[in-house]
């Protein structure tokens, strides 16, 4: 039973969501299917975008580290595909993206600590391993960075769960399967 086989178009959504669709089309060039799916609700899309675009102590590159690691743990092909494209726009190579999805970085110790933390938080549903947390702080991150990372894990998990539940079609180049050994 697939109750989400129709992706809402601009004409199908509330006036508020129509304005958001217009802004997304200007900024991104299209309305991603996952965002359109949020628009089944009159409030969820705006709430999610406000949360996702809120100020954070993490750089755009660091956010992608978290997005990739979390989406891999949650096995969300949509978000893996979208964040692979965004990761490339942020300067990551294909090989680096695969490592980050696996929860590590062989080229940057700080991003390695962040990827390991994001993976561990997600796998353990917030019961973070103390050694992973200590490694995160030893890499130069702060308690504020920790809170922002946890918030980002939550942000990405929301989208992962929406896609996993609705199975809306992926409208980004599909991410390749992960074949690296995970740490």
Tab-separated table of C-alpha atoms in Angstrom:
chain	number	residue	atom	x	y	z
A	1	UNK	CA	0.000	0.000	0.000
A	2	UNK	CA	1.602	3.244	-1.122
A	3	UNK	CA	-0.428	6.261	-0.099
A	4	UNK	CA	2.299	8.634	-1.297
A	5	UNK	CA	2.395	7.779	-4.980
A	6	UNK	CA	1.456	11.380	-5.867
A	7	UNK	CA	4.030	14.113	-5.262
A	8	UNK	CA	2.178	17.346	-4.468
A	9	UNK	CA	2.569	20.051	-7.082
A	10	UNK	CA	2.336	23.768	-6.407
A	11	UNK	CA	-1.394	23.671	-7.165
A	12	UNK	CA	-1.949	20.875	-4.607
A	13	UNK	CA	-0.537	22.674	-1.568
A	14	UNK	CA	-1.548	25.506	0.748
A	15	UNK	CA	-0.876	29.146	-0.114
A	16	UNK	CA	1.953	29.214	2.444
A	17	UNK	CA	3.545	26.135	0.874
A	18	UNK	CA	3.089	27.590	-2.622
A	19	UNK	CA	5.275	30.530	-1.584
A	20	UNK	CA	7.882	28.108	-0.226
A	21	UNK	CA	7.743	26.101	-3.470
A	22	UNK	CA	8.354	29.347	-5.394
A	23	UNK	CA	11.373	30.161	-3.190
A	24	UNK	CA	12.767	26.646	-3.541
A	25	UNK	CA	12.390	26.777	-7.309
A	26	UNK	CA	14.329	30.079	-7.377
A	27	UNK	CA	17.058	28.835	-5.021
A	28	UNK	CA	17.470	25.205	-6.125
A	29	UNK	CA	15.923	25.198	-9.598
A	30	UNK	CA	13.195	22.708	-8.630
A	31	UNK	CA	11.175	21.529	-5.639
A	32	UNK	CA	12.765	18.303	-4.401
A	33	UNK	CA	10.247	15.475	-4.021
A	34	UNK	CA	11.012	15.086	-0.319
A	35	UNK	CA	10.252	18.764	0.341
A	36	UNK	CA	7.066	18.477	-1.693
A	37	UNK	CA	6.133	15.524	0.509
A	38	UNK	CA	6.553	17.672	3.621
A	39	UNK	CA	3.965	19.985	2.012
A	40	UNK	CA	1.194	17.441	2.582
A	41	UNK	CA	1.140	19.274	5.911
A	42	UNK	CA	0.333	22.983	5.945
A	43	UNK	CA	3.086	23.570	8.526
A	44	UNK	CA	5.743	20.827	8.322
A	45	UNK	CA	7.676	22.148	5.313
A	46	UNK	CA	8.107	25.635	6.764
A	47	UNK	CA	8.945	24.237	10.206
A	48	UNK	CA	11.472	21.812	8.767
A	49	UNK	CA	13.177	24.413	6.569
A	50	UNK	CA	13.416	26.832	9.497
A	51	UNK	CA	15.029	24.084	11.589
A	52	UNK	CA	17.326	22.881	8.794
A	53	UNK	CA	18.462	26.415	7.910
A	54	UNK	CA	18.875	27.667	11.489
A	55	UNK	CA	22.193	29.113	12.626
A	56	UNK	CA	24.731	26.540	13.749
A	57	UNK	CA	28.342	26.422	14.862
A	58	UNK	CA	29.021	23.799	12.187
A	59	UNK	CA	30.305	24.796	8.754
A	60	UNK	CA	28.479	23.747	5.592
A	61	UNK	CA	31.123	21.058	5.073
A	62	UNK	CA	30.721	19.768	8.633
A	63	UNK	CA	26.943	19.666	8.210
A	64	UNK	CA	27.396	17.424	5.173
A	65	UNK	CA	29.628	15.085	7.204
A	66	UNK	CA	26.772	14.634	9.681
A	67	UNK	CA	24.099	14.399	6.967
A	68	UNK	CA	25.996	11.668	5.128
A	69	UNK	CA	26.836	9.584	8.212
A	70	UNK	CA	23.304	9.781	9.620
A	71	UNK	CA	21.609	9.044	6.290
A	72	UNK	CA	23.827	5.974	5.830
A	73	UNK	CA	22.994	4.581	9.274
A	74	UNK	CA	19.300	5.215	8.608
A	75	UNK	CA	19.644	3.687	5.123
A	76	UNK	CA	17.906	6.602	3.381
A	77	UNK	CA	18.665	6.463	-0.340
A	78	UNK	CA	16.934	9.801	-0.966
A	79	UNK	CA	19.035	11.720	1.573
A	80	UNK	CA	22.224	9.852	0.619
A	81	UNK	CA	21.648	10.865	-2.990
A	82	UNK	CA	20.844	14.495	-2.163
A	83	UNK	CA	23.753	14.870	0.263
A	84	UNK	CA	26.194	13.159	-2.085
A	85	UNK	CA	25.395	15.920	-4.589
A	86	UNK	CA	25.615	18.617	-1.898
A	87	UNK	CA	28.821	17.074	-0.520
A	88	UNK	CA	30.412	17.374	-3.969
A	89	UNK	CA	29.309	21.027	-4.106
A	90	UNK	CA	31.127	21.460	-0.766
A	91	UNK	CA	34.372	20.046	-2.174
A	92	UNK	CA	34.274	16.400	-1.114
A	93	UNK	CA	35.459	13.781	-3.609
A	94	UNK	CA	33.500	10.610	-4.339
A	95	UNK	CA	35.962	8.595	-2.219
A	96	UNK	CA	35.680	11.039	0.698
A	97	UNK	CA	31.880	10.916	0.521
A	98	UNK	CA	31.939	7.112	0.711
A	99	UNK	CA	34.205	7.293	3.762
A	100	UNK	CA	31.975	9.840	5.477
A	101	UNK	CA	28.957	7.648	4.807
A	102	UNK	CA	30.866	4.795	6.459
A	103	UNK	CA	31.483	7.043	9.466
A	104	UNK	CA	35.078	8.159	9.111
A	105	UNK	CA	37.536	10.351	7.205
A	106	UNK	CA	41.055	9.209	6.361
A	107	UNK	CA	42.146	12.695	5.257
A	108	UNK	CA	40.933	14.997	8.047
A	109	UNK	CA	41.163	14.113	11.761
A	110	UNK	CA	38.568	16.676	12.813
A	111	UNK	CA	36.011	15.533	10.243
A	112	UNK	CA	36.849	11.942	11.195
A	113	UNK	CA	35.878	12.658	14.814
A	114	UNK	CA	32.670	14.355	13.651
A	115	UNK	CA	31.696	11.495	11.318
A	116	UNK	CA	32.350	8.915	14.035
A	117	UNK	CA	30.258	10.916	16.503
A	118	UNK	CA	27.314	11.356	14.110
A	119	UNK	CA	27.362	7.656	13.256
A	120	UNK	CA	27.603	6.631	16.920
A	121	UNK	CA	24.806	8.934	18.065
A	122	UNK	CA	22.527	7.624	15.318
A	123	UNK	CA	23.344	3.952	15.793
A	124	UNK	CA	22.950	4.176	19.563
A	125	UNK	CA	19.911	6.488	19.507
A	126	UNK	CA	21.699	9.141	21.528
A	127	UNK	CA	23.503	6.885	23.980
A	128	UNK	CA	26.865	8.099	22.754
A	129	UNK	CA	29.981	6.057	23.454
A	130	UNK	CA	32.247	7.965	25.848
A	131	UNK	CA	35.426	7.251	23.840
A	132	UNK	CA	33.792	8.616	20.664
A	133	UNK	CA	32.704	11.727	22.551
A	134	UNK	CA	36.180	12.218	24.054
A	135	UNK	CA	37.697	11.870	20.562
A	136	UNK	CA	35.270	14.560	19.319
A	137	UNK	CA	36.366	16.996	22.034
A	138	UNK	CA	40.070	16.111	21.572
A	139	UNK	CA	39.691	16.989	17.869
A	140	UNK	CA	38.878	20.566	18.885
A	141	UNK	CA	35.104	20.567	19.040
A	142	UNK	CA	33.217	22.284	21.860
A	143	UNK	CA	30.142	21.464	23.915
A	144	UNK	CA	28.251	23.915	21.691
A	145	UNK	CA	29.391	21.960	18.623
A	146	UNK	CA	28.134	18.789	20.307
A	147	UNK	CA	24.660	20.236	20.848
A	148	UNK	CA	24.554	21.537	17.264
A	149	UNK	CA	25.646	18.108	15.988
A	150	UNK	CA	22.899	16.361	17.976
A	151	UNK	CA	20.342	18.858	16.616
A	152	UNK	CA	21.570	18.122	13.079
A	153	UNK	CA	21.309	14.365	13.679
A	154	UNK	CA	17.674	14.983	14.646
A	155	UNK	CA	17.084	17.201	11.613
A	156	UNK	CA	18.425	14.592	9.211
A	157	UNK	CA	16.666	11.727	10.958
A	158	UNK	CA	13.315	13.466	10.357
A	159	UNK	CA	13.926	13.530	6.603
A	160	UNK	CA	15.301	9.982	6.640
A	161	UNK	CA	12.136	8.750	8.346
A	162	UNK	CA	9.835	10.679	6.038
A	163	UNK	CA	11.487	9.119	3.012
A	164	UNK	CA	11.621	5.652	4.551
A	165	UNK	CA	7.908	5.839	5.306
A	166	UNK	CA	6.709	7.458	2.072
A	167	UNK	CA	9.266	6.058	-0.427
A	168	UNK	CA	8.868	9.096	-2.687
A	169	UNK	CA	11.024	8.852	-5.823
A	170	UNK	CA	14.622	10.050	-5.610
A	171	UNK	CA	15.056	13.074	-7.866
A	172	UNK	CA	18.839	13.460	-7.478
A	173	UNK	CA	21.547	11.325	-9.096
A	174	UNK	CA	21.233	8.085	-7.120
A	175	UNK	CA	24.060	7.481	-4.646
A	176	UNK	CA	26.138	4.379	-5.235
A	177	UNK	CA	25.948	1.571	-2.695
A	178	UNK	CA	28.429	1.717	0.161
A	179	UNK	CA	31.060	-0.987	-0.237
A	180	UNK	CA	33.701	0.352	2.141
A	181	UNK	CA	34.356	-1.340	5.414
A	182	UNK	CA	32.691	0.703	8.112
A	183	UNK	CA	34.441	1.648	11.321
